[in-house]
Coordinates of N, CA and C in Angstrom, one line a residue:
X1 N 12.5 -12.6 15.3 CA 13.8 -12.9 14.1 C 12.7 -12.2 12.6
X2 N 13.6 -11.4 12.7 CA 12.7 -11.2 10.8 C 13.5 -12.0 9.8
X3 N 12.8 -12.2 9.1 CA 13.1 -13.0 7.5 C 13.8 -11.7 6.6
X4 N 14.4 -10.2 7.4 CA 14.4 -9.3 6.3 C 15.9 -9.9 5.6
X5 N 16.2 -9.6 4.5 CA 17.3 -9.8 3.7 C 18.6 -9.2 4.1
X6 N 19.7 -9.5 4.0 CA 20.7 -8.4 4.3 C 20.7 -7.7 3.2
X7 N 21.7 -6.3 3.0 CA 21.8 -5.4 1.8 C 20.8 -5.5 1.1
X8 N 19.6 -5.3 2.2 CA 18.0 -4.4 1.3 C 17.6 -3.0 2.1
X9 N 17.8 -2.1 1.8 CA 17.1 -0.8 2.1 C 15.6 -1.1 2.5
X10 N 15.6 -0.7 4.2 CA 14.5 -1.2 4.6 C 13.7 0.4 5.2
X11 N 12.3 0.8 4.8 CA 11.8 1.6 5.2 C 11.8 1.6 6.1
X12 N 11.5 3.2 7.2 CA 10.7 2.9 8.5 C 9.7 4.3 8.2
X13 N 8.4 3.8 8.3 CA 7.4 5.0 8.8 C 7.3 5.3 10.6
X14 N 7.8 6.3 10.4 CA 7.7 6.6 12.4 C 6.6 7.2 12.9
X15 N 5.6 7.0 11.6 CA 4.3 7.3 12.4 C 3.5 6.1 13.1
X16 N 3.4 5.4 11.7 CA 3.2 3.8 12.9 C 4.1 2.8 13.4
X17 N 5.3 2.8 13.0 CA 6.2 2.1 13.1 C 6.6 0.9 12.1
X18 N 5.8 1.1 11.0 CA 6.0 0.0 10.2 C 7.1 0.0 9.2
X19 N 7.9 -1.3 8.9 CA 9.1 -0.7 8.1 C 8.7 -1.7 6.4
X20 N 8.8 -1.6 5.6 CA 9.1 -2.2 3.9 C 10.1 -2.5 4.0
X21 N 10.5 -3.4 3.2 CA 12.1 -3.9 2.6 C 11.7 -4.5 1.1
X22 N 12.0 -4.1 0.0 CA 11.5 -4.4 -1.5 C 12.5 -5.6 -1.5
X23 N 12.0 -7.1 -1.6 CA 13.2 -7.6 -1.9 C 13.3 -7.9 -3.7
X24 N 12.7 -7.9 -4.3 CA 12.2 -7.6 -5.5 C 11.4 -6.8 -6.3
X25 N 12.8 -5.3 -6.9 CA 12.1 -4.3 -7.3 C 11.4 -4.7 -8.7
X26 N 10.5 -3.4 -9.2 CA 9.6 -3.1 -10.5 C 11.1 -3.6 -11.5
X27 N 12.3 -3.1 -11.7 CA 13.1 -2.9 -12.0 C 13.6 -4.1 -12.5
X28 N 14.2 -4.7 -11.4 CA 14.6 -5.8 -11.0 C 13.6 -7.2 -12.4
X29 N 12.4 -7.2 -12.2 CA 11.6 -7.7 -12.8 C 11.0 -7.4 -13.5
X30 N 11.3 -6.5 -14.4 CA 11.0 -6.2 -16.0 C 10.0 -5.4 -15.5
X31 N 9.0 -4.7 -14.5 CA 7.6 -4.7 -14.2 C 6.6 -6.2 -13.9
X32 N 7.1 -7.1 -13.9 CA 6.5 -7.9 -13.9 C 5.6 -8.0 -12.2
X33 N 6.5 -8.2 -11.5 CA 6.0 -7.9 -10.3 C 6.9 -6.9 -9.3
X34 N 6.3 -6.9 -8.0 CA 7.1 -6.3 -6.8 C 6.7 -7.3 -5.7
X35 N 7.8 -7.2 -5.3 CA 7.8 -8.4 -3.6 C 8.4 -7.6 -2.4
X36 N 7.6 -7.7 -1.3 CA 8.1 -7.2 -0.3 C 7.9 -7.4 0.9
X37 N 9.0 -7.0 1.7 CA 8.3 -7.8 3.5 C 8.2 -6.0 4.4
X38 N 7.2 -6.6 4.7 CA 6.4 -5.8 5.8 C 6.5 -6.5 7.1
X39 N 6.9 -5.5 8.2 CA 6.8 -5.8 9.3 C 5.9 -4.4 10.2
X40 N 4.5 -5.4 10.2 CA 3.5 -3.9 10.5 C 2.9 -4.6 11.6
X41 N 2.6 -2.6 12.5 CA 1.7 -2.8 13.7 C 0.6 -2.5 14.2
X42 N -0.1 -2.6 15.1 CA -1.2 -2.6 14.7 C -1.6 -0.9 15.3
X43 N -3.0 -0.8 14.1 CA -3.2 0.9 14.2 C -3.7 0.6 12.9
X44 N -3.0 2.1 12.5 CA -2.9 2.3 11.3 C -3.3 1.5 9.9
X45 N -4.2 1.1 9.0 CA -4.5 0.0 7.8 C -5.1 1.0 6.8
X46 N -4.9 0.7 5.1 CA -5.3 1.3 4.2 C -7.0 1.1 4.1
X47 N -7.2 2.2 3.7 CA -8.3 2.3 3.5 C -8.7 1.3 2.5
X48 N -10.2 0.8 2.6 CA -11.2 -0.3 2.0 C -11.0 -0.2 0.5
X49 N -10.3 -0.8 -0.2 CA -10.0 -0.4 -1.8 C -9.9 -1.5 -2.6
X50 N -9.9 -1.2 -3.8 CA -9.7 -2.1 -5.1 C -9.5 -1.6 -5.9
X51 N -8.3 -2.2 -6.7 CA -7.5 -2.2 -7.7 C -8.3 -2.9 -9.1
X52 N -8.0 -1.9 -10.3 CA -8.6 -2.5 -11.2 C -7.9 -3.9 -12.2
X53 N -6.8 -3.5 -11.7 CA -5.6 -4.8 -12.9 C -4.8 -5.3 -11.8
X54 N -4.6 -4.7 -10.7 CA -3.2 -5.2 -9.6 C -3.6 -6.7 -8.8
X55 N -2.9 -7.6 -8.9 CA -3.4 -8.6 -7.8 C -2.1 -8.7 -7.1
X56 N -2.7 -8.9 -5.8 CA -1.5 -9.3 -4.3 C -2.0 -10.4 -3.6
X57 N -0.6 -10.6 -3.4 CA -0.5 -11.7 -2.8 C -0.3 -11.9 -1.2
X58 N -0.3 -11.7 -0.2 CA 0.0 -11.3 1.1 C 0.4 -13.3 1.9
X59 N 1.6 -13.5 2.3 CA 1.5 -14.3 3.1 C 2.4 -14.3 4.7
X60 N 1.6 -14.9 5.4 CA 2.1 -13.9 6.7 C 3.4 -14.9 7.1
X61 N 3.8 -13.9 8.0 CA 5.4 -14.9 8.7 C 5.4 -14.9 9.8
X62 N 4.7 -13.8 10.4 CA 4.8 -14.0 11.9 C 3.9 -13.1 12.1
X63 N 3.1 -13.1 13.2 CA 1.9 -12.7 13.7 C 0.6 -12.5 13.4
X64 N -0.5 -12.4 13.4 CA -1.8 -12.4 12.8 C -2.1 -11.4 12.3
X65 N -2.9 -11.5 11.4 CA -4.1 -10.3 10.4 C -4.6 -10.5 10.4
X66 N -6.0 -9.4 10.2 CA -7.3 -9.2 9.6 C -7.1 -8.9 8.5
X67 N -7.6 -9.5 7.9 CA -7.9 -9.2 6.9 C -9.6 -9.5 6.2
X68 N -9.7 -7.8 5.3 CA -11.5 -7.7 4.6 C -11.8 -7.8 3.4
X69 N -12.1 -8.8 3.0 CA -12.4 -9.0 1.5 C -13.8 -9.3 0.9
X70 N -14.0 -8.2 0.5 CA -15.5 -8.2 -0.3 C -16.6 -8.4 0.8
X71 N -16.0 -7.5 1.9 CA -17.1 -7.3 3.1 C -16.7 -8.0 4.2
X72 N -16.2 -9.2 4.1 CA -15.9 -10.3 5.2 C -14.9 -10.3 5.9
X73 N -14.8 -10.7 7.5 CA -13.4 -10.9 8.0 C -12.7 -12.0 7.9
X74 N -11.4 -12.0 7.6 CA -10.7 -13.2 7.3 C -9.5 -13.4 8.5
X75 N -9.0 -13.9 9.3 CA -7.7 -14.1 9.9 C -7.2 -14.8 9.8
X76 N -5.8 -14.6 9.1 CA -4.9 -15.0 9.2 C -4.0 -15.5 10.1
X77 N -2.8 -16.1 10.1 CA -1.6 -16.5 10.7 C -0.3 -17.1 10.0
X78 N 0.9 -17.2 11.2 CA 1.6 -17.4 10.2 C 2.1 -19.0 9.2
X79 N 2.3 -18.2 8.1 CA 2.4 -19.4 6.9 C 1.1 -19.2 6.1
X80 N 0.0 -18.2 6.5 CA -1.1 -19.1 5.7 C -1.1 -17.1 5.3
X81 N -1.6 -17.8 3.3 CA -1.8 -17.2 2.5 C -2.9 -16.4 1.8
X82 N -3.3 -15.0 1.8 CA -4.4 -14.6 0.5 C -3.7 -13.8 -0.4
X83 N -4.4 -14.4 -1.4 CA -5.0 -13.5 -3.3 C -6.2 -12.8 -3.5
X84 N -5.7 -11.3 -3.8 CA -6.4 -10.5 -3.7 C -6.3 -10.4 -5.5
X85 N -7.0 -10.5 -6.1 CA -7.4 -10.6 -7.4 C -8.1 -9.1 -7.5
X86 N -7.6 -9.0 -8.5 CA -8.0 -7.0 -9.4 C -9.5 -7.2 -9.1
X87 N -10.2 -6.0 -8.7 CA -11.3 -5.6 -8.8 C -11.6 -5.7 -7.5
X88 N -10.9 -6.9 -6.6 CA -11.2 -7.4 -4.8 C -11.2 -6.4 -4.3
X89 N -12.2 -6.0 -2.7 CA -12.5 -4.9 -2.7 C -11.3 -5.4 -1.0
X90 N -10.3 -4.7 -0.6 CA -9.6 -5.4 0.7 C -9.5 -4.2 1.2
X91 N -9.0 -4.7 2.3 CA -7.9 -3.7 3.5 C -7.7 -5.0 4.4
X92 N -6.9 -4.5 5.6 CA -6.0 -5.8 5.8 C -5.2 -4.6 7.7
X93 N -5.7 -5.5 8.6 CA -4.7 -4.9 9.5 C -3.9 -5.9 10.7
X94 N -3.0 -5.7 10.9 CA -2.2 -6.1 11.9 C -2.9 -6.6 13.3
X95 N -2.4 -7.5 14.0 CA -3.6 -7.8 15.4 C -2.8 -8.0 16.3
X96 N -1.3 -7.9 16.4 CA 0.2 -8.2 17.2 C 0.9 -7.5 16.6
X97 N 1.3 -6.8 17.4 CA 3.0 -5.8 16.9 C 4.0 -6.7 16.6
X98 N 4.6 -6.4 15.3 CA 6.0 -6.9 15.2 C 5.4 -7.4 13.9
X99 N 4.0 -7.4 13.5 CA 3.3 -8.9 12.4 C 4.4 -8.7 11.5
X100 N 4.5 -10.0 10.7 CA 5.4 -9.6 9.3 C 4.5 -10.4 8.3
X101 N 4.2 -10.0 6.9 CA 3.9 -9.9 5.8 C 4.9 -10.0 5.0
X102 N 4.8 -11.0 3.9 CA 5.6 -10.9 2.4 C 4.5 -10.8 1.4
X103 N 4.2 -10.1 0.7 CA 3.9 -8.7 -0.3 C 4.3 -8.9 -1.7
X104 N 3.2 -9.7 -2.7 CA 4.0 -9.6 -4.5 C 2.9 -9.0 -5.0
X105 N 3.0 -7.6 -5.4 CA 2.4 -7.5 -6.2 C 2.5 -7.2 -7.8
X106 N 1.7 -7.7 -9.1 CA 1.3 -8.3 -10.3 C 0.3 -7.7 -11.0
X107 N 0.9 -7.1 -12.3 CA 2.1 -6.0 -12.5 C 2.6 -5.6 -11.0
X108 N 4.0 -5.2 -11.2 CA 4.6 -4.1 -10.3 C 3.9 -2.9 -10.0
X109 N 2.9 -2.4 -11.7 CA 2.9 -0.7 -10.9 C 3.5 0.3 -10.7
X110 N 3.0 0.8 -9.8 CA 3.2 2.0 -8.8 C 3.8 1.7 -7.5
X111 N 3.5 0.9 -7.5 CA 3.5 0.2 -5.9 C 4.5 0.8 -4.5
X112 N 5.5 0.4 -5.2 CA 6.8 0.9 -4.7 C 7.1 2.1 -4.7
X113 N 6.7 3.0 -5.5 CA 6.9 4.6 -5.7 C 5.8 5.0 -4.4
X114 N 4.8 4.0 -4.0 CA 3.3 4.4 -3.4 C 4.4 4.4 -1.7
X115 N 4.8 3.2 -1.7 CA 5.2 3.4 -0.5 C 6.6 4.3 0.0
X116 N 7.2 4.3 -0.9 CA 8.4 5.2 -0.7 C 7.4 7.1 -0.3
X117 N 6.9 6.8 -0.9 CA 6.5 8.6 -0.9 C 5.3 8.6 0.7
X118 N 4.9 7.1 0.5 CA 4.0 7.8 1.8 C 5.2 7.7 2.7
X119 N 6.0 6.7 3.0 CA 7.3 7.0 4.1 C 7.8 8.3 4.3
X120 N 8.2 8.9 2.8 CA 8.7 10.0 3.1 C 7.8 10.8 3.6
X121 N 6.7 10.8 3.2 CA 5.5 12.3 4.3 C 5.1 11.9 5.4
X122 N 5.4 10.5 6.2 CA 5.5 10.2 7.6 C 6.5 10.9 7.9
X123 N 7.8 11.0 7.8 CA 9.1 11.0 8.1 C 9.1 12.9 7.9
X124 N 8.6 13.8 7.0 CA 8.2 14.5 7.0 C 6.6 14.9 8.1
X125 N 6.4 14.7 8.6 CA 5.5 14.6 9.2 C 4.1 15.7 8.8
X126 N 3.7 14.5 8.0 CA 2.7 15.2 6.3 C 1.3 13.7 6.4
X127 N 1.7 13.2 8.1 CA 0.5 12.2 8.0 C 0.1 12.1 9.2
X128 N -1.5 12.0 9.1 CA -1.8 12.0 10.7 C -1.8 10.8 11.5
X129 N -2.1 10.5 13.0 CA -1.9 9.5 13.5 C -1.4 7.9 13.2
X130 N -3.4 8.1 12.3 CA -3.8 7.2 11.3 C -3.0 6.6 10.5
X131 N -1.8 7.8 9.7 CA -1.0 7.1 8.3 C -1.9 7.9 7.0
X132 N -3.0 8.9 7.3 CA -3.3 9.6 6.5 C -3.1 10.9 6.2
X133 N -2.7 10.9 4.9 CA -2.1 12.5 4.7 C -2.9 13.6 5.0
X134 N -2.3 14.7 5.6 CA -2.9 15.9 6.3 C -3.7 16.6 4.9
X135 N -2.9 16.5 3.8 CA -3.3 17.2 2.8 C -3.9 16.7 1.5
X136 N -4.5 17.3 1.0 CA -5.8 17.0 -0.1 C -5.0 16.6 -1.0
X137 N -4.1 17.7 -1.7 CA -3.0 17.5 -2.4 C -2.3 16.0 -2.7
X138 N -1.3 15.7 -0.9 CA -0.7 14.3 -0.7 C -1.6 13.1 -0.8
X139 N -2.7 13.0 -0.3 CA -3.6 12.3 -0.1 C -3.5 11.7 -2.1
X140 N -4.2 13.2 -2.7 CA -4.4 12.4 -4.4 C -3.1 12.2 -4.7
X141 N -2.2 12.7 -4.7 CA -0.5 11.8 -5.0 C -0.7 10.3 -5.2
X142 N -1.1 9.6 -3.7 CA -0.9 8.8 -2.8 C -1.8 7.8 -3.3
X143 N -3.1 8.2 -3.8 CA -4.4 7.8 -5.0 C -4.3 7.4 -5.9
X144 N -3.3 7.8 -6.1 CA -2.8 7.7 -8.0 C -2.0 6.4 -7.8
X145 N -0.9 7.1 -7.0 CA 0.0 5.6 -6.5 C -0.6 4.6 -6.6
X146 N -1.6 4.8 -6.0 CA -2.1 3.5 -5.4 C -2.5 2.4 -6.9
X147 N -2.6 3.2 -7.9 CA -3.6 2.1 -8.6 C -5.3 2.0 -8.7
X148 N -5.4 2.4 -8.0 CA -7.3 1.6 -7.7 C -8.2 2.9 -6.7
X149 N -9.3 2.6 -6.0 CA -10.0 3.3 -5.9 C -10.4 2.9 -4.4
X150 N -11.3 4.0 -3.8 CA -11.7 3.7 -2.3 C -13.0 3.2 -2.5
X151 N -13.5 2.2 -1.6 CA -14.4 1.9 -1.8 C -15.4 2.6 -1.0
X152 N -17.0 3.0 -1.7 CA -17.4 4.0 -0.9 C -17.7 5.4 -1.6
X153 N -17.0 5.9 -2.7 CA -17.0 7.0 -3.6 C -17.1 6.7 -4.3
X154 N -17.5 7.2 -5.5 CA -18.0 7.1 -6.7 C -17.1 6.6 -7.9
X155 N -16.0 5.9 -8.5 CA -15.0 6.1 -9.4 C -14.5 7.1 -9.9
X156 N -15.9 7.8 -10.9 CA -15.6 8.8 -11.7 C -15.0 10.0 -10.9
X157 N -15.8 10.1 -9.6 CA -15.8 11.4 -8.6 C -14.4 11.1 -7.8
X158 N -13.2 9.9 -7.6 CA -12.0 10.0 -6.9 C -11.4 10.0 -8.8
X159 N -11.7 10.3 -9.6 CA -10.7 10.0 -11.2 C -10.9 11.7 -11.5
X160 N -12.0 12.4 -11.3 CA -12.2 13.7 -11.5 C -11.6 14.7 -10.5
X161 N -11.6 14.6 -8.7 CA -11.5 14.8 -8.3 C -9.9 14.6 -7.8
X162 N -9.7 13.6 -7.6 CA -8.3 13.2 -6.7 C -7.6 13.3 -8.4
X163 N -7.6 12.4 -9.2 CA -6.9 12.9 -10.0 C -6.8 13.8 -11.2
X164 N -7.8 14.9 -10.4 CA -6.9 16.4 -10.9 C -6.6 16.9 -10.5
X165 N -6.6 16.4 -9.0 CA -5.4 17.2 -8.6 C -3.9 16.8 -8.4
X166 N -4.3 15.6 -8.7 CA -2.8 14.7 -8.6 C -2.5 15.4 -10.0
X167 N -2.4 15.5 -11.0 CA -2.4 16.2 -12.3 C -1.9 17.5 -11.9
X168 N -2.2 18.9 -10.8 CA -2.0 19.8 -10.6 C -0.8 19.8 -10.1
X169 N -0.9 19.2 -8.9 CA 0.8 18.6 -8.6 C 1.8 18.0 -9.4
X170 N 1.7 17.3 -10.1 CA 3.0 16.8 -11.0 C 3.4 18.2 -12.1
X171 N 2.2 19.1 -12.7 CA 2.7 20.5 -13.3 C 3.3 21.2 -12.5
X172 N 2.5 21.4 -11.3 CA 3.6 22.7 -9.9 C 4.9 22.1 -10.3
X173 N 4.9 20.5 -9.7 CA 6.2 20.3 -9.1 C 7.1 20.5 -10.6
X174 N 7.0 20.3 -11.8 CA 7.5 20.6 -13.0 C 7.9 21.2 -13.5
X175 N 7.2 23.0 -12.6 CA 7.8 24.7 -12.9 C 8.3 24.7 -11.9
X176 N 8.7 24.0 -11.2 CA 10.1 24.6 -10.1 C 11.3 24.5 -9.8

């Protein structure tokens, strides 16, 4: 049984089988937060990363998840919650098929656009089986929408290389 509400569009990622439903959008909350429902399959997981400003709260609705928080593994089951404060290094993965989460991002930032772009790239066949972009340009655009940094790569290098490529991609798309 899923907890997704009626009358809300659900995006489906054909690569991973994941689904996301936007329960409250940035537009609806004036940018204060974004609230989503995820159905997550084992396999792909976001890179180990951190956000300078964003706070994320994850509540497990069904199934089990393994979160990596500041290098330590933490298992969460049904009804358990974890809040990721700004600058906290994190990643997560589902441990059971069809695991479900409620995910709140404060402020909303660009996370809705990031999920929309990621799922569009998946539909277009532009992601690897692990859910990573096949092109550096797509990776740079998603990096920018993530509003954070991948752990293990100097932040200045990410801003310089990925930020530069993302700016170039935006300019290129305006010229069309």
